[in-house]
Amino acid sequence: MLQIDALSYAELRRGIELGYCPTISKMVREEGYTLRRWFCGLPSATPYCQAGIFHGENEGIPAFRFYDKLERRVITCNTPSGVQYIRDRIRAPGALAGGSSYVNLLDGDAQTVALTVATRERMSVFQRLGGWRMAMLLILHPIRLLRMGLQAVLEWLREEYERAVGELARRRTHSEGLFPFIRILSNVIVREVQTMAILLDVYLGVPIIYSTFMQYDELGHHFGPSSFQALRDLRRTDARVREIRRMIDSVGGREYDLVLLSDHGMTPSSSYRVLYGETLGKTVERILEGDAARRGNRALRARESFSHTSEYADMGPQVVEAVAQVTPASQRTFRRALGHFRDWMRSKYGLRELILPEKYRVEDDHDVVVTYSSCLALLYFVDDTKRLELTEIARDPRRAHLYLELLDHPGVGLLGTVSGPSVHLESTTGRAIIVDGRLEVLEGRNPLERYESSEQVVRAVEHLVSQSNTGDITIFGAYDGYEIVSFDDQIGAHGAAGGNQLHPFLIGPAYLHLERARIDDARDIHKTLMTRYSTAALVALLALAPALRGQQPARPASGVIAGHVLDATTSEPRQGTSVAVVGTPRGAIADANGRFVIPDVPVGNVVLRARLLGYKAIERPETVAAGDTTRIEFRLEPEATLLGAVRTQARPVERDAFESRPSVGTVQITARAAQGVPKFGEPDIIRIVQLLPGVEARNDFSTGLNVRGGESDQNLILIDGFPIYNPFHLGGMFSTFIDPTVRDVTLMTGGFPARYGGRLSAVLDVHSAEEVRGGIHGTAELSVLSSTGALGGAFNHGKGTWMIAGRRTYADKFVDLISTQTLPYHFRDEQAHVTYAFTPATKLALTSYDGRDVLAANSAAFGDSASADATGGTFLFDWGNSVNGASLTHLMASRNRGALGRFFLGDSTALEQRVSLSRFSTELDIGAGTLTLHNHVSDLRFAGSVAARTASHERTFGYDVVSYNIQYDARSSATEGRLYDLRQSPISGAAYFDDIWRASPSWIVESGLRFETLSRAAWSSVSPRLSAKYFLNKDFAVTAAVGRFSQWTHSLAREDIPVRLFDFWVASDSLTPVSSAWHYVLGSERWLTPTRYVRVEGFYKRYGNLLEGNPQEDPARHGDEFNVVNGDSYGADVLIRQFENGPFSGWISYTYAVAARNASGTRYFPGHDRRHDLNVVASWRLSKYLFGVRYGYATGTPYTDIVGQVVRRIYDPGLNAYGTRGSGSQTQFIGGTRNGARLPTTQRLDLDVTRQYQLRGMTIAPFLSVVNAYNAKNVFIYIFDYTKSPPTRQPISQFPLLPSAGVTIHF
Amino acid sequence: MSAALAVAAVCALTSCELAAVTVPRTEAGVVVHAVLNTTSMNQVVLVERTLVGSANIPDTSFDSTDPIVSAGGIPISGATVEIIDSLGRVFRGVEDRTVLTSGKGAGVYRVPIVGTTLLLGTRYQLRVRTPDGEEVTASTRIPRADVRSTGGLSRTINRDHDIVNVQWAGSQTARAYAVRIESPYGPFFLFTDSTHVRLTGELRNPFSDDLQRVLMPGFRQDMIVAAVDSNFYDYYRTNNDPFTGSGIINRVSGGIGMFGSFVTLNTGTLTVIADRTEPVEGRYRFIAAASSGAAPPTTDMTIYLESKGARSDLPNALTGRFTAANGRVDGIIGEQLGQTVTLSLLNNQLAGNRFDIFTGALRGDTLTGTFERNGGTAVFLRTP
C-alpha cells in the first residue's frame, strides 16, 4: 500500500488529467483499478488517519497538535515523542504485522520499519532510519546513490529558482529556513530510499508493505495543493509507483495487490498571521491581556510560547558542524571551509524567513494553551484539568469573553464546544447542536453550512469535538468556500473541515470492490481493507507450516480465465497477445479472434498480464473462483506510432510463442512493423513477407512466395482463416490485401501443425483489422497508383464492429483524362469485416472480400491505323477472387468432468465452426466470344474444431470438408465450338488431432495426425506432424519438426515462366495425382535481449508427384494437363530481428536454399532456385518522421538459355505455299538446356520517409518512397536476337529507380 | 499468351531495356516444313536452317516465289529431298532455285506427287539430306476421307443475320479437322474434332493484329475444310514460349519442323453481304469524270459500313467490293469521317496489298473524289 500524503481525490484527478500521473492514470483508466473518494474523518490529519488505517483505533487524537491537560504537555506529531505518545496509547493490533512500514508516523506493528516515527517497541534513531538494512541498500546501489546526489542538486536549484520567482512575483510563499533541505530530504532522499526498501521487500516477498510518499504534503503546504510544484512532484511519485509495479511483475510468485491511497486531503489556505498580522496565539494573548487590563490580576494569562527558531532550523548547520568536528585536525583547510559553509548556511537558511513553529511550550503559569494544526486550532483552559463544557465556559466571564472575541474574529469560522451529550457549534451567522449525528440549528444559519454539512461531516465534527482530549474550544479557520484560514503559515491546509481536506482518494484492484465499501472514517479502511491483508499475512505464515513439516500441500482448486483482447483504439481483436498469470507458468496466446483461455489457474487473487508487440502491456488483478470461469476483456493501448525517447519494455508476442510452443519456422509481421518498410507505389504486406527468411521472391514483378524451395502455388493463403486462391494483381506486382484492413500476417515456412492442410510448403494467414471505436472512423490512402478508403466503427456498445474498405487503381482514368490513348487496365478490391459478440463467450465474425483485375480494350486502340481502330475487336481479361466466410466461436467454462471428458474437453474448451465460400475465376475473351478461356474454382468449406486446454496439454480435434467446383474450359461462341472442357467436383475431407504438450520446463512437444481423403481420386492419406522444442536455457532453445503434407489443387503454372497474370487451377482426380512432401526442420532460437532474437533453421524437403503445367497438353485429352516431377530442396535460413519497441527496428534475413527437380530422369533446378538471398530491413522513428530502408542482395535464378531461332512457316493449303495471303511467318526461340544458365546477382536499395501531421483530429502521413535508389541494373529476362551476326542478348531490367509518393489519412 | 502479355504489361510499366551484348553463335539446325496436300499439283518442302547468328537477316518484303529468303530464313540449297510412299516408291524433290529463271526459290523443293495420287490412309516418309551431311526424317499418315468435294461451301452470307453452318463427312484417321477462311487481314483457321462448325458474323480473327472480323461485307472469302494428321495439328497448335524456347511439338527427327498431311474435304467461297442501312452504304456507279484524266479504275463500287468509330471524332470503317475495268472483282476497305470517304482498292482482297486509293466527299447520294494513282476526279452516284 502506497500512501501519497494529503493528496485529495480532486487533486489526484487533476493530476491525472494534467498528465502528471501516467502510471496511476493507466491503472485507473485501462487496467480496471477502482478509484474512489473516501471520507477520512476529523481531524483530517495523518496521525488520526494512519492510526485508524493501521489499527482501526484513532480515539484520542484530536489534532496533529493537541494538549494533554493531565500531563500538561503539548503533543505534536512532528516530534518522535509526540507520535510515540500516540503510539503508546494504541492497543489494537496493527495491520502491518509481518510486513514493513516505511516513512510513516506509526508502525502498524510492522516487522520491518524505516523512517517511521513511532513503534510499539522503542527503537534507536538509527533503527528508525532503517538501520543497516537501509545503509546497505544505499551502499550497494551506487547508481541510485549517484542519482540521488544529482537529484538533490537539481532539487536545491529548483527550490532556489521557485523561491526567487515567487518573491519577484510577490507570491505568497513561505519558505521555512530549512525548507530547501527538508525538500531535498523528502523529495529526493526519502523517496529514493523508501522506493529501494519497497523494491527489496517485493523481491523478498514481504506479505504487506505500507509506505508513505510525503512529498506532496510538504509541497502542498508550502505552495498549495493545486500548485504546479506540488502536482509536478506527483510525476516523480508516479514514477516510483511504476518502478514498484515493474518489480512486482518481474519477480515470480509475488501476488501483490497494489493499493494507493491518501490519508486525507488538503484545502487551499491563507495564513492567519499574514491576514491579521499576528498569530492565533498572539490574538488569544491580546484578548486575554485586554481582558486583564479590565479585570486586573483575575484575568487569565497566556503567553505566546512558541520558539522563535524552528527545531529544524539549525539542523543543516549542525550537521555540517558535526562533519567538521569529526574531520581530522590536520585538515584545517577543509575544516575551515566547512566552517564557512556552516556559517553561510546558517545565515542564508537559518532564520531568513520565519515560519511559525506551530508549537507551544507550556509553562506552569499559563491558564490558556492554544495548539493549532494547520486550519484546526484547539484552545484549552488549563486552569481546569477536566474537559469544559460550553456552560462552564459561559459561566466564567473571562472564558466567555475569550469565546465571544474569538467568535467575532474574522479568521475564525467555527467554534465547537461540548454541551452535555451534544456538541455545540457556533459561528457569527448562527449556532447549532449535534446529537447522535443529527444537526439542529438553534439560531441563525447552519454554522457548518460552508464547511459541508453532510451526515459524514456532522458525525465527524461531533466525534472530533466530543473527544476527551480535544480542546475546550475547537476552532476551525474561517472558510470562504475556496480558501480556509490556516493558523500555521501554510498555503495548503488540512486538519479541519472545508474543501478537499476531508476527501482523500483510494485506488485498488477491481476485485477488491472498494467502490462498494462505506468508508466514513479512516477506521473503515482498516476494517474493509487492512484486515484482508493482515489475515493474508497470517495465512501466508501458516502456509509455511506444511512445508516446514515436509508435507506436500494439497493441490489447490483451480478455475479458468477466459476472455478476449482488443485494440483499445480500433477494437480489433489482437491475435498473438500473450496473456499470462503473473508469477505462474499459466498463460495463453490470443487466437485470431483475440480469444484466449487459461485453464487451471489457482483460485484467489491473481494478476493477469497482457502483452503484445507495439502495445502497452496491461496488468489486471482478477479473482479466480474454484471451478468457475472468470471472463475478462483486455483493451490494449497502442504505443505511440512516432516515438522519440520513449521506450517500452513490452515483450514481443514471438517471445511468448517461443516460450509456449514449438513455433517452428513461424514469423509474424504486424501492420506496425510494416510501416517503415519502403513501398512500391503503396503499402503491400505480401511484399514485406517476401523479405522474411525462407521466402524468396522470383523477381521484382512477383508477389508470389517461394518458400524454402517450393513453388508459389504451394502456399495456403488465408484471410481470417478462409482460403484465397490467387491473391495477386497484375501478374503478382501487388497483393489483393488492402493495407488498412490488414492487422497482421503470420507466416509458417515449414513443419506447420496438423490443423493446416491442402498445401505443401507454407501457410500465410492474413488477419483483418477491426475498428472498435464508436462512431465512424476511417483511413484514406492516396498513392500514385490507387486510392484506398476504409471505414469502420463499433456498434451496440462495442459488441459489434464493422469495417468496409475499397481500393481501385486509377491510372486508366488518369490516362483517359490527359490523353487520347488508353491504359485499359485497372484492379479493384472490396472488403468487409463484421464481428459481433452475442455474449462475452460467443462471437460471430464475417469476412467478405471481392477483387477483380480487368484488362479490357479494343485491341485496335493500340494500332496506328484509324480504320483499324474501328474494325478492331475487343479483348477482355478479367480475373479475381471472392471470399465470403463466417466463423462462430464459443468458449466453454470448466465443469466437473471425468477423465474422458477432461481428455476431450480439458479444463476449458474453445469451440469453433467455420463456413466459407472462396472463389477464383478467370475469363479470357479474345474477340468478343471468338475464343474464351475460362477457369473457375469454388471452394465451399465447412470446418470446425474443439480445443481442449489443460495445464499441460492443448488438444485440438478438428475437421474440414471442402466441396470443390472447378471448371476449366476453352470455347468459342462465334464458332459455337467447345475446344476444351474440364469439370471437376471433388470433395475433400480431413480430420485432425493436434496436441501441444508441455512435457517439462525444458520440453514442448506438438504432435498431430491429419487424415485426408479426396473423392474422385480415390485417395486418402494419414499425415503425421511432429515438432518439438528443447530449452537449453530460458533464452535458448533447439527446435525440430517433421511432417508430411499433401496438395490436391494445382496451378497449371510452370516454374520457368518468370511472371504470370494469374493461375489456372484444377484438382487431382484419377488421372492427376495428389502431390506430397515431407518436411524435416532442425533449428535453434536464441533471444539476445527481450526484443531481439536470432533464429537459425535448416530444412530438407522431399517432394513426390509435383505437377507442372504441360505446355503441349492436348485440349482433346484429359490427364495430360500436367507433367509429373519429383524433387527436393534443402538449405538454411537465418533471422535476426529487432522488434519495434524503440526508434530502431527491423530484421536481417538470410536464406540459403537449393531446389532441384527430377523429370524423366533429368535433374534440373527450377526457376526459383535462388541460392543466396539476403535482406536487411530497418526503420528509424525520429520525432514525427519515420525513415525506412531495405537492402536486398540475392544470387541469380536459373533460366533457359536461348540458343537460336526458328522461322515457323504458315501453310496456305489453297495455294500450296507458305506465308502467303497474309498468313506470314513466326520467328520463335529455341531453348537450350532447361534452366542451364543463371541470371546475375541482384541488389536493391529502397528508401522511404513518412511524416506525420495532426490536423483537426486527423492523422495525415504523406510518404515518399524510392525503389532501387541507386538504380541497380537487375536483370529480369533476356531478349535474344539471332537474326544478327553476331547474335545479341539484351537484358530487360527489373525495377529501375522508381520514386513514388502518397499520403495516408486516418480519422 | 497470358505469360507473354504479363511480361509485356509489367515491362511496359516499370522496366527498361539495358544495353545489349553479343553472345556466341550456336550450332545451326535444319528446319523442315512439308505438307502433303491432296489438292495440289506437287508437294512443297521448305528446307532451311535455324537462326544462330551466322548471318544478318535482312528485313525484306515477302515474295511468294522466294518464301524462305524473303521471310527471314536461311535456305539450304542443294539438299536431297525425298518422299517415300507406303509402297516404297521414292519421289525426289527439285529445288525451285534450280528451275526458276529468276533464281529465286532457294530451299523450296517441289516433289512431283500430284495430290490426287496420294494414297489416303497410308504413311509417307520424308527424308532430307543436306549438303553438309545432315539427315532429317519424318513421317506422316494421310487421313482417309471417303467423301471429298469442292465448291460445296459456297454461299452468300448476310453477316448481320446468317450463320455459316458447315458440315462434312468425318474421317476416322484424321487427328482433327482444319477450317480456314481467307480474309483481308489474314486467314482465320481453327481446329476442331467435330464434323461441323457454325460461324456467326461476329467471329473475330484472333490471328490478326487487331482482332478484326473474319467475315467482311463485300468480300468473297475462300473457305476450306480439311482433315489433318497429328503432325500438322500438333505443330500448329503449339508454340515455343519466349522464356524457355520450348513448347512446339516437333516430330521431325534430326531437325525441327513438320511433315504433315492435309486432305481437303470441301471448299467454297463465301460472298459476304450485310444490311445497308447507313447513308454511306450502297452501290456506287461511276457517272462522270469532273476533270480530264484517265478513266477511273472502277466504275462500280459497293460500300458497307463495317463498324462505327469508337468516338465521334474517329472514323467509321468501311468495306466493300469494286469491279475493275477488266471485270475483276476485288475488295475495298476504307473509312468515313464526316463527309469524307477514303477507300482502298485491294489486290487479292488483302488489306496489305492496295491497288489504288480513292478520296472523296459524300453529299447526298453523290460521292465525288479522286483516285490517287489512276485518274482525276470522278463522280459516283449511289443507287439502291
GROMACS .gro file of C-alpha atoms in nm, chain A residues 59-338:
model
  280
   59GLU     CA    1  -0.960   0.779   1.955
   60GLY     CA    2  -0.776   1.044   2.150
   61ILE     CA    3  -0.605   1.204   1.854
   62PRO     CA    4  -0.795   1.528   1.817
   63ALA     CA    5  -0.537   1.706   1.603
   64PHE     CA    6  -0.186   1.698   1.472
   65ARG     CA    7  -0.102   1.900   1.779
   66PHE     CA    8  -0.303   1.889   2.095
   67TYR     CA    9  -0.266   1.929   2.463
   68ASP     CA   10  -0.275   1.678   2.741
   69LYS     CA   11  -0.424   1.853   3.039
   70LEU     CA   12  -0.319   1.585   3.279
   71GLU     CA   13   0.038   1.569   3.170
   72ARG     CA   14   0.036   1.940   3.093
   73ARG     CA   15   0.221   1.888   2.771
   74VAL     CA   16   0.162   1.966   2.412
   75ILE     CA   17   0.160   1.665   2.190
   76THR     CA   18   0.291   1.748   1.846
   77CYS     CA   19   0.322   1.482   1.585
   78ASN     CA   20   0.630   1.615   1.417
   79THR     CA   21   0.835   1.512   1.710
   80PRO     CA   22   0.909   1.149   1.785
   81SER     CA   23   0.796   1.188   2.138
   82GLY     CA   24   0.462   1.325   2.032
   83VAL     CA   25   0.395   1.041   1.794
   84GLN     CA   26   0.522   0.792   2.044
   85TYR     CA   27   0.273   0.939   2.287
   86ILE     CA   28   0.002   0.844   2.045
   87ARG     CA   29   0.154   0.510   1.961
   88ASP     CA   30   0.178   0.412   2.323
   89ARG     CA   31  -0.192   0.461   2.369
   90ILE     CA   32  -0.296   0.242   2.081
   91ARG     CA   33  -0.389  -0.102   2.199
   92ALA     CA   34  -0.536  -0.261   1.890
   93PRO     CA   35  -0.301  -0.478   1.687
   94GLY     CA   36  -0.161  -0.324   1.374
   95ALA     CA   37  -0.242  -0.444   1.027
   96LEU     CA   38   0.120  -0.441   0.918
   97ALA     CA   39   0.218  -0.733   1.136
   98GLY     CA   40   0.475  -0.936   0.949
   99GLY     CA   41   0.518  -0.657   0.699
  100SER     CA   42   0.706  -0.338   0.651
  101SER     CA   43   0.643   0.025   0.732
  102TYR     CA   44   0.834   0.299   0.560
  103VAL     CA   45   0.806   0.674   0.608
  104ASN     CA   46   0.502   0.654   0.831
  105LEU     CA   47   0.417   0.819   1.158
  106LEU     CA   48   0.311   0.486   1.305
  107ASP     CA   49   0.445   0.141   1.251
  108GLY     CA   50   0.123  -0.059   1.244
  109ASP     CA   51   0.312  -0.336   1.423
  110ALA     CA   52   0.526  -0.385   1.116
  111GLN     CA   53   0.812  -0.626   1.143
  112THR     CA   54   1.041  -0.401   0.943
  113VAL     CA   55   1.032  -0.028   0.990
  114ALA     CA   56   1.237   0.252   0.849
  115LEU     CA   57   1.187   0.622   0.862
  116THR     CA   58   0.893   0.554   1.085
  117VAL     CA   59   0.843   0.791   1.374
  118ALA     CA   60   0.690   0.569   1.635
  119THR     CA   61   0.692   0.199   1.701
  120ARG     CA   62   0.544  -0.024   1.959
  121GLU     CA   63   0.887  -0.109   2.082
  122ARG     CA   64   1.127   0.173   2.132
  123MET     CA   65   1.397   0.198   1.874
  124SER     CA   66   1.708   0.397   1.834
  125VAL     CA   67   1.724   0.674   1.579
  126PHE     CA   68   1.949   0.459   1.366
  127GLN     CA   69   1.697   0.181   1.379
  128ARG     CA   70   1.416   0.418   1.299
  129LEU     CA   71   1.603   0.531   0.994
  130GLY     CA   72   1.622   0.175   0.877
  131GLY     CA   73   1.936   0.052   1.032
  132TRP     CA   74   2.194  -0.142   0.843
  133ARG     CA   75   1.931  -0.261   0.603
  134MET     CA   76   1.884   0.083   0.456
  135ALA     CA   77   2.251   0.163   0.482
  136MET     CA   78   2.339  -0.142   0.280
  137LEU     CA   79   2.072  -0.060   0.031
  138LEU     CA   80   2.233   0.273  -0.026
  139ILE     CA   81   2.585   0.146  -0.028
  140LEU     CA   82   2.517  -0.143  -0.259
  141HIS     CA   83   2.341   0.068  -0.514
  142PRO     CA   84   2.591   0.326  -0.623
  143ILE     CA   85   2.386   0.421  -0.925
  144ARG     CA   86   2.092   0.518  -0.712
  145LEU     CA   87   2.327   0.694  -0.479
  146LEU     CA   88   2.468   0.893  -0.765
  147ARG     CA   89   2.121   0.966  -0.892
  148MET     CA   90   2.019   1.085  -0.551
  149GLY     CA   91   2.313   1.321  -0.544
  150LEU     CA   92   2.228   1.467  -0.879
  151GLN     CA   93   1.862   1.497  -0.794
  152ALA     CA   94   1.946   1.668  -0.469
  153VAL     CA   95   2.142   1.933  -0.651
  154LEU     CA   96   1.863   1.975  -0.901
  155GLU     CA   97   1.609   1.997  -0.624
  156TRP     CA   98   1.806   2.266  -0.450
  157LEU     CA   99   1.837   2.462  -0.773
  158ARG     CA  100   1.469   2.420  -0.835
  159GLU     CA  101   1.385   2.546  -0.489
  160GLU     CA  102   1.607   2.848  -0.533
  161TYR     CA  103   1.454   2.924  -0.868
  162GLU     CA  104   1.099   2.891  -0.747
  163ARG     CA  105   1.164   3.095  -0.441
  164ALA     CA  106   1.320   3.370  -0.646
  165VAL     CA  107   1.038   3.372  -0.894
  166GLY     CA  108   0.787   3.369  -0.615
  167GLU     CA  109   0.949   3.660  -0.444
  168LEU     CA  110   0.972   3.859  -0.763
  169ALA     CA  111   0.608   3.790  -0.831
  170ARG     CA  112   0.522   3.881  -0.473
  171ARG     CA  113   0.358   3.547  -0.444
  172ARG     CA  114   0.273   3.422  -0.102
  173THR     CA  115   0.541   3.168  -0.048
  174HIS     CA  116   0.659   3.083   0.294
  175SER     CA  117   0.987   2.913   0.285
  176GLU     CA  118   1.094   2.792   0.614
  177GLY     CA  119   1.459   2.848   0.664
  178LEU     CA  120   1.539   2.482   0.642
  179PHE     CA  121   1.271   2.405   0.392
  180PRO     CA  122   1.511   2.362   0.097
  181PHE     CA  123   1.687   2.090   0.286
  182ILE     CA  124   1.366   1.939   0.404
  183ARG     CA  125   1.256   1.942   0.047
  184ILE     CA  126   1.571   1.769  -0.065
  185LEU     CA  127   1.541   1.526   0.217
  186SER     CA  128   1.182   1.438   0.145
  187ASN     CA  129   1.165   1.475  -0.229
  188VAL     CA  130   1.489   1.307  -0.313
  189ILE     CA  131   1.649   1.111  -0.040
  190VAL     CA  132   1.348   0.978   0.142
  191ARG     CA  133   1.162   0.894  -0.174
  192GLU     CA  134   1.461   0.716  -0.319
  193VAL     CA  135   1.534   0.524  -0.006
  194GLN     CA  136   1.178   0.420   0.058
  195THR     CA  137   1.147   0.304  -0.301
  196MET     CA  138   1.455   0.091  -0.266
  197ALA     CA  139   1.322  -0.056   0.051
  198ILE     CA  140   0.992  -0.139  -0.109
  199LEU     CA  141   1.161  -0.297  -0.408
  200LEU     CA  142   1.369  -0.511  -0.181
  201ASP     CA  143   1.064  -0.616   0.015
  202VAL     CA  144   0.880  -0.708  -0.300
  203TYR     CA  145   1.175  -0.910  -0.409
  204LEU     CA  146   1.183  -1.085  -0.075
  205GLY     CA  147   0.809  -1.142  -0.077
  206VAL     CA  148   0.717  -0.943   0.231
  207PRO     CA  149   0.345  -1.003   0.271
  208ILE     CA  150   0.238  -0.645   0.334
  209ILE     CA  151   0.417  -0.319   0.282
  210TYR     CA  152   0.293   0.027   0.369
  211SER     CA  153   0.483   0.334   0.276
  212THR     CA  154   0.401   0.700   0.263
  213PHE     CA  155   0.516   0.938  -0.004
  214MET     CA  156   0.505   1.261   0.189
  215GLN     CA  157   0.646   1.488  -0.074
  216TYR     CA  158   0.317   1.618  -0.200
  217ASP     CA  159   0.217   1.711   0.154
  218GLU     CA  160   0.531   1.916   0.204
  219LEU     CA  161   0.497   2.095  -0.124
  220GLY     CA  162   0.123   2.134  -0.088
  221HIS     CA  163   0.160   2.307   0.244
  222HIS     CA  164   0.417   2.542   0.103
  223PHE     CA  165   0.292   2.603  -0.247
  224GLY     CA  166  -0.069   2.500  -0.235
  225PRO     CA  167  -0.243   2.174  -0.308
  226SER     CA  168  -0.313   2.272  -0.668
  227SER     CA  169   0.022   2.433  -0.723
  228PHE     CA  170   0.242   2.345  -1.011
  229GLN     CA  171   0.516   2.244  -0.775
  230ALA     CA  172   0.302   2.002  -0.581
  231LEU     CA  173   0.132   1.847  -0.880
  232ARG     CA  174   0.450   1.824  -1.079
  233ASP     CA  175   0.613   1.636  -0.800
  234LEU     CA  176   0.342   1.374  -0.837
  235ARG     CA  177   0.513   1.274  -1.155
  236ARG     CA  178   0.813   1.154  -0.961
  237THR     CA  179   0.599   0.971  -0.713
  238ASP     CA  180   0.413   0.818  -1.004
  239ALA     CA  181   0.745   0.704  -1.149
  240ARG     CA  182   0.820   0.528  -0.825
  241VAL     CA  183   0.486   0.358  -0.837
  242ARG     CA  184   0.572   0.239  -1.185
  243GLU     CA  185   0.906   0.116  -1.064
  244ILE     CA  186   0.744  -0.080  -0.788
  245ARG     CA  187   0.490  -0.228  -1.026
  246ARG     CA  188   0.768  -0.334  -1.254
  247MET     CA  189   0.940  -0.511  -0.972
  248ILE     CA  190   0.616  -0.685  -0.884
  249ASP     CA  191   0.596  -0.802  -1.243
  250SER     CA  192   0.947  -0.914  -1.278
  251VAL     CA  193   0.966  -1.140  -0.980
  252GLY     CA  194   0.773  -1.458  -0.993
  253GLY     CA  195   0.546  -1.584  -0.724
  254ARG     CA  196   0.467  -1.247  -0.574
  255GLU     CA  197   0.100  -1.187  -0.599
  256TYR     CA  198   0.065  -0.839  -0.462
  257ASP     CA  199  -0.240  -0.621  -0.459
  258LEU     CA  200  -0.125  -0.270  -0.516
  259VAL     CA  201  -0.336  -0.017  -0.328
  260LEU     CA  202  -0.277   0.354  -0.348
  261LEU     CA  203  -0.440   0.593  -0.111
  262SER     CA  204  -0.406   0.916   0.070
  263ASP     CA  205  -0.484   0.962   0.435
  264HIS     CA  206  -0.659   1.292   0.393
  265GLY     CA  207  -0.677   1.578   0.151
  266MET     CA  208  -0.574   1.938   0.157
  267THR     CA  209  -0.754   2.266   0.107
  268PRO     CA  210  -0.604   2.590  -0.021
  269SER     CA  211  -0.542   2.821   0.268
  270SER     CA  212  -0.434   3.167   0.373
  271SER     CA  213  -0.212   3.231   0.666
  272TYR     CA  214  -0.384   3.372   0.967
  273ARG     CA  215  -0.067   3.557   1.058
  274VAL     CA  216  -0.039   3.715   0.720
  275LEU     CA  217  -0.403   3.814   0.712
  276TYR     CA  218  -0.425   3.959   1.059
  277GLY     CA  219  -0.072   4.048   1.143
  278GLU     CA  220  -0.047   3.820   1.440
  279THR     CA  221  -0.067   3.457   1.522
  280LEU     CA  222  -0.368   3.299   1.680
  281GLY     CA  223  -0.171   3.262   1.997
  282LYS     CA  224  -0.096   3.631   1.988
  283THR     CA  225  -0.462   3.703   1.929
  284VAL     CA  226  -0.557   3.496   2.230
  285GLU     CA  227  -0.289   3.662   2.432
  286ARG     CA  228  -0.405   4.004   2.320
  287ILE     CA  229  -0.763   3.925   2.405
  288LEU     CA  230  -0.665   3.797   2.742
  289GLU     CA  231  -0.435   4.090   2.803
  290GLY     CA  232  -0.712   4.329   2.714
  291ASP     CA  233  -0.938   4.148   2.941
  292ALA     CA  234  -0.674   4.154   3.211
  293ALA     CA  235  -0.649   4.527   3.183
  294ARG     CA  236  -1.011   4.542   3.272
  295ARG     CA  237  -1.012   4.272   3.529
  296GLY     CA  238  -0.675   4.306   3.689
  297ASN     CA  239  -0.499   4.001   3.822
  298ARG     CA  240  -0.803   3.791   3.794
  299ALA     CA  241  -0.752   3.770   3.428
  300LEU     CA  242  -0.642   3.456   3.256
  301ARG     CA  243  -0.285   3.453   3.146
  302ALA     CA  244  -0.139   3.333   2.837
  303ARG     CA  245   0.190   3.386   2.678
  304GLU     CA  246   0.299   3.335   2.329
  305SER     CA  247   0.522   3.049   2.398
  306PHE     CA  248   0.646   2.933   2.066
  307SER     CA  249   1.011   2.916   1.990
  308HIS     CA  250   1.148   3.169   1.754
  309THR     CA  251   1.354   2.908   1.586
  310SER     CA  252   1.236   2.601   1.415
  311GLU     CA  253   1.356   2.287   1.569
  312TYR     CA  254   1.485   2.205   1.228
  313ALA     CA  255   1.616   2.546   1.153
  314ASP     CA  256   1.969   2.480   1.257
  315MET     CA  257   1.988   2.119   1.171
  316GLY     CA  258   2.176   2.170   0.848
  317PRO     CA  259   2.446   2.386   1.000
  318GLN     CA  260   2.470   2.146   1.285
  319VAL     CA  261   2.528   1.856   1.053
  320VAL     CA  262   2.798   2.048   0.879
  321GLU     CA  263   2.945   2.136   1.212
  322ALA     CA  264   2.942   1.772   1.312
  323VAL     CA  265   3.124   1.678   0.996
  324ALA     CA  266   3.377   1.949   1.065
  325GLN     CA  267   3.434   1.816   1.410
  326VAL     CA  268   3.498   1.462   1.300
  327THR     CA  269   3.735   1.582   1.034
  328PRO     CA  270   4.093   1.529   1.149
  329ALA     CA  271   4.251   1.838   1.288
  330SER     CA  272   4.528   1.806   1.038
  331GLN     CA  273   4.286   1.903   0.764
  332ARG     CA  274   4.248   2.253   0.882
  333THR     CA  275   4.171   2.396   0.547
  334PHE     CA  276   3.883   2.158   0.497
  335ARG     CA  277   3.757   2.226   0.846
  336ARG     CA  278   3.775   2.595   0.783
  337ALA     CA  279   3.586   2.551   0.461
  338LEU     CA  280   3.318   2.356   0.642
   0.00000   0.00000   0.00000
